[in-house]
């Protein structure tokens, strides 16, 4: 019990230190140099007998910056099985049920990392059926956070769930990511991996359209419905851009790094999250 309490305090202290580090990053003119995670990773990359317990407590407490730093460390290990890391990250993200508006943007980092790793797995021949199941599960967890009201439990099922504490811009991001990923799974076990592959979304060149899944149709209507809500008036142009990008048949799953980079730069302008993902995308382009 004492070790658990110690690890709990340790993981939250680490989280606060990372938060403070990036708060300072936003206030400096040299963001590109300061924003890197190397210093953060070095603090976690130690031979500590409590390391595993600290990471476990971070997943329980929703210390998302700490989890993201751990994901970066694990993904750099030469002998690490990428498929196992995907499963681990999905487990972390699925545990996040009590997210606050102060921490919501951190979850986008983990989602981006999960999809990046999934794309890497596909490039080395991972089974599409398994990957499509993982992506579908991720979509469902993202959709829940994009809801106006909770749909959990009896009250949620009849439309009387608690109103979301999360910000409108985060809900736009949730619904946008959910729609993009749903559009890359035109049917069970099949993924869109190259431009022009069959899509369930209508567009001028959609000659090989497949019947849209209920998940895809729900994601599309969920995002489009925001344009009728005054609460999202400032995001109308962002929603239009998202729709155009996703409906473009030239954009498939490998274009996700470009999509998430552009999305956060539009919605999280002047925010370290935008800088972080944009910098990651520039590195991704150099490697691909």
PDB file of C-alpha atoms in Angstrom:
ATOM      1  CA  UNK A   1       0.000   0.000   0.000  1.00  0.00           C
ATOM      2  CA  UNK A   2       2.810   2.380   0.869  1.00  0.00           C
ATOM      3  CA  UNK A   3       4.443   1.729  -2.506  1.00  0.00           C
ATOM      4  CA  UNK A   4       1.166   2.438  -4.293  1.00  0.00           C
ATOM      5  CA  UNK A   5       0.760   5.757  -2.456  1.00  0.00           C
ATOM      6  CA  UNK A   6       4.370   6.677  -3.230  1.00  0.00           C
ATOM      7  CA  UNK A   7       3.946   5.797  -6.917  1.00  0.00           C
ATOM      8  CA  UNK A   8       0.671   7.703  -7.095  1.00  0.00           C
ATOM      9  CA  UNK A   9       2.304  10.866  -5.763  1.00  0.00           C
ATOM     10  CA  UNK A  10       5.324  10.312  -8.011  1.00  0.00           C
ATOM     11  CA  UNK A  11       3.277  10.004 -11.207  1.00  0.00           C
ATOM     12  CA  UNK A  12       1.242  13.136 -10.458  1.00  0.00           C
ATOM     13  CA  UNK A  13       4.418  15.060  -9.596  1.00  0.00           C
ATOM     14  CA  UNK A  14       5.940  13.990 -12.919  1.00  0.00           C
ATOM     15  CA  UNK A  15       2.758  15.079 -14.703  1.00  0.00           C
ATOM     16  CA  UNK A  16       2.815  18.508 -13.047  1.00  0.00           C
ATOM     17  CA  UNK A  17       6.482  18.973 -13.949  1.00  0.00           C
ATOM     18  CA  UNK A  18       5.803  18.147 -17.609  1.00  0.00           C
ATOM     19  CA  UNK A  19       2.817  20.516 -17.610  1.00  0.00           C
ATOM     20  CA  UNK A  20       4.993  23.300 -16.222  1.00  0.00           C
ATOM     21  CA  UNK A  21       7.709  22.566 -18.780  1.00  0.00           C
ATOM     22  CA  UNK A  22       5.309  23.030 -21.683  1.00  0.00           C
ATOM     23  CA  UNK A  23       3.609  26.053 -20.136  1.00  0.00           C
ATOM     24  CA  UNK A  24       7.016  27.704 -20.239  1.00  0.00           C
ATOM     25  CA  UNK A  25       7.479  26.485 -23.800  1.00  0.00           C
ATOM     26  CA  UNK A  26       4.410  28.433 -24.862  1.00  0.00           C
ATOM     27  CA  UNK A  27       5.841  31.632 -23.390  1.00  0.00           C
ATOM     28  CA  UNK A  28       9.219  31.494 -25.154  1.00  0.00           C
ATOM     29  CA  UNK A  29      10.015  32.741 -28.649  1.00  0.00           C
ATOM     30  CA  UNK A  30      12.185  29.727 -29.416  1.00  0.00           C
ATOM     31  CA  UNK A  31       9.374  27.164 -29.373  1.00  0.00           C
ATOM     32  CA  UNK A  32      10.785  24.851 -32.036  1.00  0.00           C
ATOM     33  CA  UNK A  33      13.898  24.284 -29.971  1.00  0.00           C
ATOM     34  CA  UNK A  34      12.229  24.169 -26.568  1.00  0.00           C
ATOM     35  CA  UNK A  35       9.252  22.016 -27.428  1.00  0.00           C
ATOM     36  CA  UNK A  36      11.152  18.738 -27.861  1.00  0.00           C
ATOM     37  CA  UNK A  37      10.443  15.788 -25.604  1.00  0.00           C
ATOM     38  CA  UNK A  38      14.055  14.627 -25.257  1.00  0.00           C
ATOM     39  CA  UNK A  39      14.444  16.276 -21.865  1.00  0.00           C
ATOM     40  CA  UNK A  40      11.123  14.899 -20.683  1.00  0.00           C
ATOM     41  CA  UNK A  41      11.944  11.380 -21.856  1.00  0.00           C
ATOM     42  CA  UNK A  42      15.321  11.455 -20.143  1.00  0.00           C
ATOM     43  CA  UNK A  43      13.573  12.026 -16.814  1.00  0.00           C
ATOM     44  CA  UNK A  44      11.534   8.843 -17.270  1.00  0.00           C
ATOM     45  CA  UNK A  45      14.266   6.741 -18.852  1.00  0.00           C
ATOM     46  CA  UNK A  46      15.803   5.582 -15.585  1.00  0.00           C
ATOM     47  CA  UNK A  47      16.293   2.200 -13.935  1.00  0.00           C
ATOM     48  CA  UNK A  48      13.727   2.716 -11.205  1.00  0.00           C
ATOM     49  CA  UNK A  49      12.169  -0.219  -9.375  1.00  0.00           C
ATOM     50  CA  UNK A  50       8.928   1.776  -9.161  1.00  0.00           C
ATOM     51  CA  UNK A  51       8.833   2.693 -12.861  1.00  0.00           C
ATOM     52  CA  UNK A  52       6.214   0.113 -13.861  1.00  0.00           C
ATOM     53  CA  UNK A  53       4.021   1.047 -10.904  1.00  0.00           C
ATOM     54  CA  UNK A  54       4.339   4.755 -11.701  1.00  0.00           C
ATOM     55  CA  UNK A  55       3.228   4.154 -15.291  1.00  0.00           C
ATOM     56  CA  UNK A  56       0.336   2.020 -14.089  1.00  0.00           C
ATOM     57  CA  UNK A  57      -0.772   4.754 -11.694  1.00  0.00           C
ATOM     58  CA  UNK A  58      -0.450   7.261 -14.536  1.00  0.00           C
ATOM     59  CA  UNK A  59      -2.912   5.194 -16.594  1.00  0.00           C
ATOM     60  CA  UNK A  60      -5.308   5.027 -13.645  1.00  0.00           C
ATOM     61  CA  UNK A  61      -5.037   8.719 -12.782  1.00  0.00           C
ATOM     62  CA  UNK A  62      -5.088   9.914 -16.387  1.00  0.00           C
ATOM     63  CA  UNK A  63      -1.588  11.441 -16.290  1.00  0.00           C
ATOM     64  CA  UNK A  64      -1.562  11.740 -20.072  1.00  0.00           C
ATOM     65  CA  UNK A  65       1.708  13.603 -20.565  1.00  0.00           C
ATOM     66  CA  UNK A  66       3.485  10.933 -18.537  1.00  0.00           C
ATOM     67  CA  UNK A  67       1.882   8.183 -20.611  1.00  0.00           C
ATOM     68  CA  UNK A  68       2.812   9.930 -23.843  1.00  0.00           C
ATOM     69  CA  UNK A  69       6.441  10.261 -22.748  1.00  0.00           C
ATOM     70  CA  UNK A  70       6.445   6.545 -21.889  1.00  0.00           C
ATOM     71  CA  UNK A  71       4.968   5.757 -25.328  1.00  0.00           C
ATOM     72  CA  UNK A  72       7.810   7.696 -26.979  1.00  0.00           C
ATOM     73  CA  UNK A  73      10.375   5.767 -24.957  1.00  0.00           C
ATOM     74  CA  UNK A  74       8.832   2.397 -25.786  1.00  0.00           C
ATOM     75  CA  UNK A  75       8.471   3.168 -29.492  1.00  0.00           C
ATOM     76  CA  UNK A  76      12.202   3.918 -29.712  1.00  0.00           C
ATOM     77  CA  UNK A  77      13.250   0.549 -28.317  1.00  0.00           C
ATOM     78  CA  UNK A  78      14.656  -1.506 -31.175  1.00  0.00           C
ATOM     79  CA  UNK A  79      13.312  -4.829 -29.884  1.00  0.00           C
ATOM     80  CA  UNK A  80       9.849  -3.550 -28.959  1.00  0.00           C
ATOM     81  CA  UNK A  81       6.944  -5.288 -30.690  1.00  0.00           C
ATOM     82  CA  UNK A  82       4.967  -2.451 -32.265  1.00  0.00           C
ATOM     83  CA  UNK A  83       1.724  -4.427 -32.201  1.00  0.00           C
ATOM     84  CA  UNK A  84       2.000  -4.922 -28.447  1.00  0.00           C
ATOM     85  CA  UNK A  85       2.664  -1.217 -27.984  1.00  0.00           C
ATOM     86  CA  UNK A  86      -0.493  -0.390 -29.955  1.00  0.00           C
ATOM     87  CA  UNK A  87      -2.497  -2.659 -27.655  1.00  0.00           C
ATOM     88  CA  UNK A  88      -0.955  -1.015 -24.608  1.00  0.00           C
ATOM     89  CA  UNK A  89      -1.714   2.516 -25.802  1.00  0.00           C
ATOM     90  CA  UNK A  90      -5.272   1.565 -26.687  1.00  0.00           C
ATOM     91  CA  UNK A  91      -5.680   0.185 -23.174  1.00  0.00           C
ATOM     92  CA  UNK A  92      -4.458   3.485 -21.740  1.00  0.00           C
ATOM     93  CA  UNK A  93      -6.788   5.589 -23.868  1.00  0.00           C
ATOM     94  CA  UNK A  94      -9.785   3.361 -23.131  1.00  0.00           C
ATOM     95  CA  UNK A  95      -9.272   3.860 -19.396  1.00  0.00           C
ATOM     96  CA  UNK A  96      -9.728   7.621 -19.683  1.00  0.00           C
ATOM     97  CA  UNK A  97     -13.338   8.114 -18.634  1.00  0.00           C
ATOM     98  CA  UNK A  98     -13.098  11.148 -16.343  1.00  0.00           C
ATOM     99  CA  UNK A  99     -11.330  13.678 -18.538  1.00  0.00           C
ATOM    100  CA  UNK A 100     -11.180  17.346 -17.558  1.00  0.00           C
ATOM    101  CA  UNK A 101     -11.148  20.307 -19.925  1.00  0.00           C
ATOM    102  CA  UNK A 102      -7.675  21.188 -18.625  1.00  0.00           C
ATOM    103  CA  UNK A 103      -6.271  17.858 -19.780  1.00  0.00           C
ATOM    104  CA  UNK A 104      -8.369  17.090 -22.848  1.00  0.00           C
ATOM    105  CA  UNK A 105      -5.806  18.312 -25.395  1.00  0.00           C
ATOM    106  CA  UNK A 106      -3.229  15.840 -24.059  1.00  0.00           C
ATOM    107  CA  UNK A 107      -5.322  12.907 -25.227  1.00  0.00           C
ATOM    108  CA  UNK A 108      -4.938  14.050 -28.839  1.00  0.00           C
ATOM    109  CA  UNK A 109      -1.209  13.337 -28.551  1.00  0.00           C
ATOM    110  CA  UNK A 110      -1.870   9.723 -27.553  1.00  0.00           C
ATOM    111  CA  UNK A 111      -4.436   9.236 -30.320  1.00  0.00           C
ATOM    112  CA  UNK A 112      -1.988  10.591 -32.889  1.00  0.00           C
ATOM    113  CA  UNK A 113       0.707   8.225 -31.610  1.00  0.00           C
ATOM    114  CA  UNK A 114      -1.604   5.207 -31.723  1.00  0.00           C
ATOM    115  CA  UNK A 115      -2.554   5.834 -35.352  1.00  0.00           C
ATOM    116  CA  UNK A 116       1.072   6.534 -36.291  1.00  0.00           C
ATOM    117  CA  UNK A 117       2.072   3.146 -34.840  1.00  0.00           C
ATOM    118  CA  UNK A 118      -0.840   1.439 -36.600  1.00  0.00           C
ATOM    119  CA  UNK A 119       0.273   2.871 -39.950  1.00  0.00           C
ATOM    120  CA  UNK A 120       3.789   1.597 -39.250  1.00  0.00           C
ATOM    121  CA  UNK A 121       2.412  -1.866 -38.480  1.00  0.00           C
ATOM    122  CA  UNK A 122       0.497  -1.914 -41.749  1.00  0.00           C
ATOM    123  CA  UNK A 123       3.646  -0.952 -43.654  1.00  0.00           C
ATOM    124  CA  UNK A 124       5.352  -4.130 -42.418  1.00  0.00           C
ATOM    125  CA  UNK A 125       2.453  -6.418 -43.271  1.00  0.00           C
ATOM    126  CA  UNK A 126       0.191  -6.394 -40.224  1.00  0.00           C
ATOM    127  CA  UNK A 127      -3.155  -8.138 -40.683  1.00  0.00           C
ATOM    128  CA  UNK A 128      -5.805  -5.663 -41.806  1.00  0.00           C
ATOM    129  CA  UNK A 129      -8.607  -7.461 -39.995  1.00  0.00           C
ATOM    130  CA  UNK A 130      -6.952  -6.976 -36.615  1.00  0.00           C
ATOM    131  CA  UNK A 131      -5.984  -3.379 -37.382  1.00  0.00           C
ATOM    132  CA  UNK A 132      -9.512  -2.494 -38.523  1.00  0.00           C
ATOM    133  CA  UNK A 133     -10.854  -3.878 -35.232  1.00  0.00           C
ATOM    134  CA  UNK A 134      -8.364  -1.784 -33.267  1.00  0.00           C
ATOM    135  CA  UNK A 135      -9.250   1.350 -35.233  1.00  0.00           C
ATOM    136  CA  UNK A 136     -12.967   0.695 -34.799  1.00  0.00           C
ATOM    137  CA  UNK A 137     -12.485   0.383 -31.053  1.00  0.00           C
ATOM    138  CA  UNK A 138     -10.500   3.620 -30.996  1.00  0.00           C
ATOM    139  CA  UNK A 139     -13.241   5.381 -32.955  1.00  0.00           C
ATOM    140  CA  UNK A 140     -15.880   4.297 -30.460  1.00  0.00           C
ATOM    141  CA  UNK A 141     -13.893   5.632 -27.489  1.00  0.00           C
ATOM    142  CA  UNK A 142     -13.278   8.934 -29.302  1.00  0.00           C
ATOM    143  CA  UNK A 143     -16.944   9.313 -30.251  1.00  0.00           C
ATOM    144  CA  UNK A 144     -17.985   9.044 -26.595  1.00  0.00           C
ATOM    145  CA  UNK A 145     -15.818  12.048 -25.705  1.00  0.00           C
ATOM    146  CA  UNK A 146     -17.257  14.042 -28.598  1.00  0.00           C
ATOM    147  CA  UNK A 147     -20.825  13.774 -27.321  1.00  0.00           C
ATOM    148  CA  UNK A 148     -22.779  16.743 -25.967  1.00  0.00           C
ATOM    149  CA  UNK A 149     -24.199  14.582 -23.209  1.00  0.00           C
ATOM    150  CA  UNK A 150     -23.130  11.305 -21.716  1.00  0.00           C
ATOM    151  CA  UNK A 151     -24.848   8.316 -23.287  1.00  0.00           C
ATOM    152  CA  UNK A 152     -23.694   5.975 -20.541  1.00  0.00           C
ATOM    153  CA  UNK A 153     -26.092   4.217 -18.183  1.00  0.00           C
ATOM    154  CA  UNK A 154     -29.881   4.292 -18.149  1.00  0.00           C
ATOM    155  CA  UNK A 155     -30.234   8.086 -18.047  1.00  0.00           C
ATOM    156  CA  UNK A 156     -27.771   8.431 -20.908  1.00  0.00           C
ATOM    157  CA  UNK A 157     -29.677   5.920 -23.013  1.00  0.00           C
ATOM    158  CA  UNK A 158     -32.836   8.058 -22.804  1.00  0.00           C
ATOM    159  CA  UNK A 159     -31.051  11.348 -23.488  1.00  0.00           C
ATOM    160  CA  UNK A 160     -30.804  12.539 -19.887  1.00  0.00           C
ATOM    161  CA  UNK A 161     -27.101  11.983 -19.365  1.00  0.00           C
ATOM    162  CA  UNK A 162     -24.819  14.608 -17.825  1.00  0.00           C
ATOM    163  CA  UNK A 163     -23.677  17.427 -20.077  1.00  0.00           C
ATOM    164  CA  UNK A 164     -20.088  17.159 -21.208  1.00  0.00           C
ATOM    165  CA  UNK A 165     -17.488  19.128 -19.241  1.00  0.00           C
ATOM    166  CA  UNK A 166     -15.201  19.166 -22.264  1.00  0.00           C
ATOM    167  CA  UNK A 167     -14.753  22.206 -24.487  1.00  0.00           C
ATOM    168  CA  UNK A 168     -16.514  22.685 -27.831  1.00  0.00           C
ATOM    169  CA  UNK A 169     -13.214  22.740 -29.711  1.00  0.00           C
ATOM    170  CA  UNK A 170     -12.208  19.378 -28.247  1.00  0.00           C
ATOM    171  CA  UNK A 171     -15.554  17.883 -29.229  1.00  0.00           C
ATOM    172  CA  UNK A 172     -14.971  19.161 -32.776  1.00  0.00           C
ATOM    173  CA  UNK A 173     -11.563  17.464 -32.764  1.00  0.00           C
ATOM    174  CA  UNK A 174     -13.102  14.226 -31.445  1.00  0.00           C
ATOM    175  CA  UNK A 175     -15.793  14.108 -34.100  1.00  0.00           C
ATOM    176  CA  UNK A 176     -13.331  15.049 -36.843  1.00  0.00           C
ATOM    177  CA  UNK A 177     -10.875  12.298 -35.925  1.00  0.00           C
ATOM    178  CA  UNK A 178     -13.714   9.777 -35.529  1.00  0.00           C
ATOM    179  CA  UNK A 179     -15.040  10.610 -39.011  1.00  0.00           C
ATOM    180  CA  UNK A 180     -11.612  10.437 -40.660  1.00  0.00           C
ATOM    181  CA  UNK A 181     -10.816   7.032 -39.152  1.00  0.00           C
ATOM    182  CA  UNK A 182     -14.310   5.671 -39.816  1.00  0.00           C
ATOM    183  CA  UNK A 183     -13.972   6.683 -43.467  1.00  0.00           C
ATOM    184  CA  UNK A 184     -10.839   4.524 -43.739  1.00  0.00           C
ATOM    185  CA  UNK A 185     -12.794   1.388 -42.721  1.00  0.00           C
ATOM    186  CA  UNK A 186     -15.341   1.034 -45.541  1.00  0.00           C
ATOM    187  CA  UNK A 187     -16.272  -2.439 -44.294  1.00  0.00           C
ATOM    188  CA  UNK A 188     -15.183  -4.933 -41.649  1.00  0.00           C
ATOM    189  CA  UNK A 189     -11.627  -6.143 -42.162  1.00  0.00           C
ATOM    190  CA  UNK A 190     -10.900  -3.708 -45.000  1.00  0.00           C
ATOM    191  CA  UNK A 191      -8.857  -0.512 -44.809  1.00  0.00           C
ATOM    192  CA  UNK A 192      -8.247   2.297 -47.279  1.00  0.00           C
ATOM    193  CA  UNK A 193      -4.458   2.438 -47.618  1.00  0.00           C
ATOM    194  CA  UNK A 194      -3.925   4.060 -51.019  1.00  0.00           C
ATOM    195  CA  UNK A 195      -5.540   7.026 -52.825  1.00  0.00           C
ATOM    196  CA  UNK A 196      -8.632   6.228 -54.836  1.00  0.00           C
ATOM    197  CA  UNK A 197      -9.521   3.015 -53.024  1.00  0.00           C
ATOM    198  CA  UNK A 198     -13.250   2.338 -52.543  1.00  0.00           C
ATOM    199  CA  UNK A 199     -14.894   4.672 -50.070  1.00  0.00           C
ATOM    200  CA  UNK A 200     -18.339   4.798 -48.538  1.00  0.00           C
ATOM    201  CA  UNK A 201     -18.357   8.593 -48.638  1.00  0.00           C
ATOM    202  CA  UNK A 202     -19.920  10.205 -51.718  1.00  0.00           C
ATOM    203  CA  UNK A 203     -17.782  12.348 -54.020  1.00  0.00           C
ATOM    204  CA  UNK A 204     -17.501  13.016 -57.741  1.00  0.00           C
ATOM    205  CA  UNK A 205     -14.991  10.234 -58.392  1.00  0.00           C
ATOM    206  CA  UNK A 206     -16.586   7.688 -56.085  1.00  0.00           C
ATOM    207  CA  UNK A 207     -17.220   5.108 -58.812  1.00  0.00           C
ATOM    208  CA  UNK A 208     -16.357   2.212 -56.512  1.00  0.00           C
ATOM    209  CA  UNK A 209     -18.471   3.276 -53.569  1.00  0.00           C
ATOM    210  CA  UNK A 210     -19.393   0.682 -50.977  1.00  0.00           C
ATOM    211  CA  UNK A 211     -22.390   0.718 -48.692  1.00  0.00           C
ATOM    212  CA  UNK A 212     -21.577   2.978 -45.727  1.00  0.00           C
ATOM    213  CA  UNK A 213     -21.436   1.408 -42.276  1.00  0.00           C
ATOM    214  CA  UNK A 214     -23.638   2.685 -39.471  1.00  0.00           C
ATOM    215  CA  UNK A 215     -20.480   3.816 -37.644  1.00  0.00           C
ATOM    216  CA  UNK A 216     -19.447   5.958 -40.605  1.00  0.00           C
ATOM    217  CA  UNK A 217     -22.896   7.458 -41.119  1.00  0.00           C
ATOM    218  CA  UNK A 218     -23.201   8.294 -37.418  1.00  0.00           C
ATOM    219  CA  UNK A 219     -19.755   9.923 -37.410  1.00  0.00           C
ATOM    220  CA  UNK A 220     -20.602  11.989 -40.503  1.00  0.00           C
ATOM    221  CA  UNK A 221     -23.961  13.190 -39.188  1.00  0.00           C
ATOM    222  CA  UNK A 222     -22.427  13.883 -35.756  1.00  0.00           C
ATOM    223  CA  UNK A 223     -19.843  16.253 -37.231  1.00  0.00           C
ATOM    224  CA  UNK A 224     -22.194  17.944 -39.688  1.00  0.00           C
ATOM    225  CA  UNK A 225     -24.776  18.578 -36.971  1.00  0.00           C
ATOM    226  CA  UNK A 226     -22.353  20.920 -35.208  1.00  0.00           C
ATOM    227  CA  UNK A 227     -22.777  23.471 -37.999  1.00  0.00           C
ATOM    228  CA  UNK A 228     -26.352  24.027 -36.820  1.00  0.00           C
ATOM    229  CA  UNK A 229     -25.289  24.741 -33.244  1.00  0.00           C
ATOM    230  CA  UNK A 230     -24.385  28.326 -32.291  1.00  0.00           C
ATOM    231  CA  UNK A 231     -21.970  26.954 -29.697  1.00  0.00           C
ATOM    232  CA  UNK A 232     -19.723  25.866 -32.570  1.00  0.00           C
ATOM    233  CA  UNK A 233     -20.060  28.943 -34.755  1.00  0.00           C
ATOM    234  CA  UNK A 234     -16.342  29.783 -34.553  1.00  0.00           C
ATOM    235  CA  UNK A 235     -15.471  26.319 -35.864  1.00  0.00           C
ATOM    236  CA  UNK A 236     -17.654  26.323 -38.994  1.00  0.00           C
ATOM    237  CA  UNK A 237     -14.704  26.873 -41.334  1.00  0.00           C
ATOM    238  CA  UNK A 238     -12.750  24.119 -39.568  1.00  0.00           C
ATOM    239  CA  UNK A 239     -15.636  21.690 -39.978  1.00  0.00           C
ATOM    240  CA  UNK A 240     -15.880  22.567 -43.680  1.00  0.00           C
ATOM    241  CA  UNK A 241     -12.156  21.924 -44.125  1.00  0.00           C
ATOM    242  CA  UNK A 242     -12.389  18.585 -42.287  1.00  0.00           C
ATOM    243  CA  UNK A 243     -15.305  17.492 -44.464  1.00  0.00           C
ATOM    244  CA  UNK A 244     -13.499  18.414 -47.683  1.00  0.00           C
ATOM    245  CA  UNK A 245     -10.308  16.645 -46.613  1.00  0.00           C
ATOM    246  CA  UNK A 246     -12.088  13.434 -45.640  1.00  0.00           C
ATOM    247  CA  UNK A 247     -14.379  13.342 -48.671  1.00  0.00           C
ATOM    248  CA  UNK A 248     -11.377  13.755 -50.984  1.00  0.00           C
ATOM    249  CA  UNK A 249     -10.749  10.216 -52.351  1.00  0.00           C
ATOM    250  CA  UNK A 250      -7.007  10.918 -52.525  1.00  0.00           C
ATOM    251  CA  UNK A 251      -6.801  10.936 -48.732  1.00  0.00           C
ATOM    252  CA  UNK A 252      -6.564   7.516 -47.094  1.00  0.00           C
ATOM    253  CA  UNK A 253      -5.239   6.226 -43.756  1.00  0.00           C
ATOM    254  CA  UNK A 254      -1.546   7.082 -44.453  1.00  0.00           C
ATOM    255  CA  UNK A 255      -2.629  10.731 -44.744  1.00  0.00           C
ATOM    256  CA  UNK A 256      -3.642  10.806 -41.074  1.00  0.00           C
ATOM    257  CA  UNK A 257      -0.397  12.526 -39.917  1.00  0.00           C
ATOM    258  CA  UNK A 258      -1.109  15.321 -42.404  1.00  0.00           C
ATOM    259  CA  UNK A 259      -4.744  15.466 -41.316  1.00  0.00           C
ATOM    260  CA  UNK A 260      -4.082  15.666 -37.576  1.00  0.00           C
ATOM    261  CA  UNK A 261      -1.276  18.182 -38.087  1.00  0.00           C
ATOM    262  CA  UNK A 262      -3.517  20.510 -40.098  1.00  0.00           C
ATOM    263  CA  UNK A 263      -6.482  20.005 -37.766  1.00  0.00           C
ATOM    264  CA  UNK A 264      -4.671  20.960 -34.568  1.00  0.00           C
ATOM    265  CA  UNK A 265      -2.913  23.886 -36.254  1.00  0.00           C
ATOM    266  CA  UNK A 266      -6.347  25.279 -37.120  1.00  0.00           C
ATOM    267  CA  UNK A 267      -8.121  24.576 -33.831  1.00  0.00           C
ATOM    268  CA  UNK A 268      -5.265  24.743 -31.323  1.00  0.00           C
ATOM    269  CA  UNK A 269      -3.442  27.746 -32.751  1.00  0.00           C
ATOM    270  CA  UNK A 270      -0.845  29.315 -30.438  1.00  0.00           C
ATOM    271  CA  UNK A 271      -0.827  26.135 -28.387  1.00  0.00           C
ATOM    272  CA  UNK A 272       2.069  23.785 -27.730  1.00  0.00           C
ATOM    273  CA  UNK A 273      -0.074  20.831 -28.880  1.00  0.00           C
ATOM    274  CA  UNK A 274      -0.204  22.346 -32.346  1.00  0.00           C
ATOM    275  CA  UNK A 275       3.542  22.901 -32.348  1.00  0.00           C
ATOM    276  CA  UNK A 276       4.267  19.380 -31.145  1.00  0.00           C
ATOM    277  CA  UNK A 277       2.153  17.581 -33.730  1.00  0.00           C
ATOM    278  CA  UNK A 278       3.228  19.866 -36.579  1.00  0.00           C
ATOM    279  CA  UNK A 279       6.885  19.237 -35.747  1.00  0.00           C
ATOM    280  CA  UNK A 280       6.176  15.496 -35.624  1.00  0.00           C
ATOM    281  CA  UNK A 281       4.539  15.692 -39.058  1.00  0.00           C
ATOM    282  CA  UNK A 282       7.545  17.486 -40.551  1.00  0.00           C
ATOM    283  CA  UNK A 283       9.776  14.688 -39.208  1.00  0.00           C
ATOM    284  CA  UNK A 284       7.316  12.111 -40.572  1.00  0.00           C
ATOM    285  CA  UNK A 285       7.524  13.642 -44.053  1.00  0.00           C
ATOM    286  CA  UNK A 286      11.319  13.506 -43.947  1.00  0.00           C
ATOM    287  CA  UNK A 287      11.218   9.775 -43.156  1.00  0.00           C
ATOM    288  CA  UNK A 288       8.568   8.963 -45.778  1.00  0.00           C
TER     289      UNK A 288
END
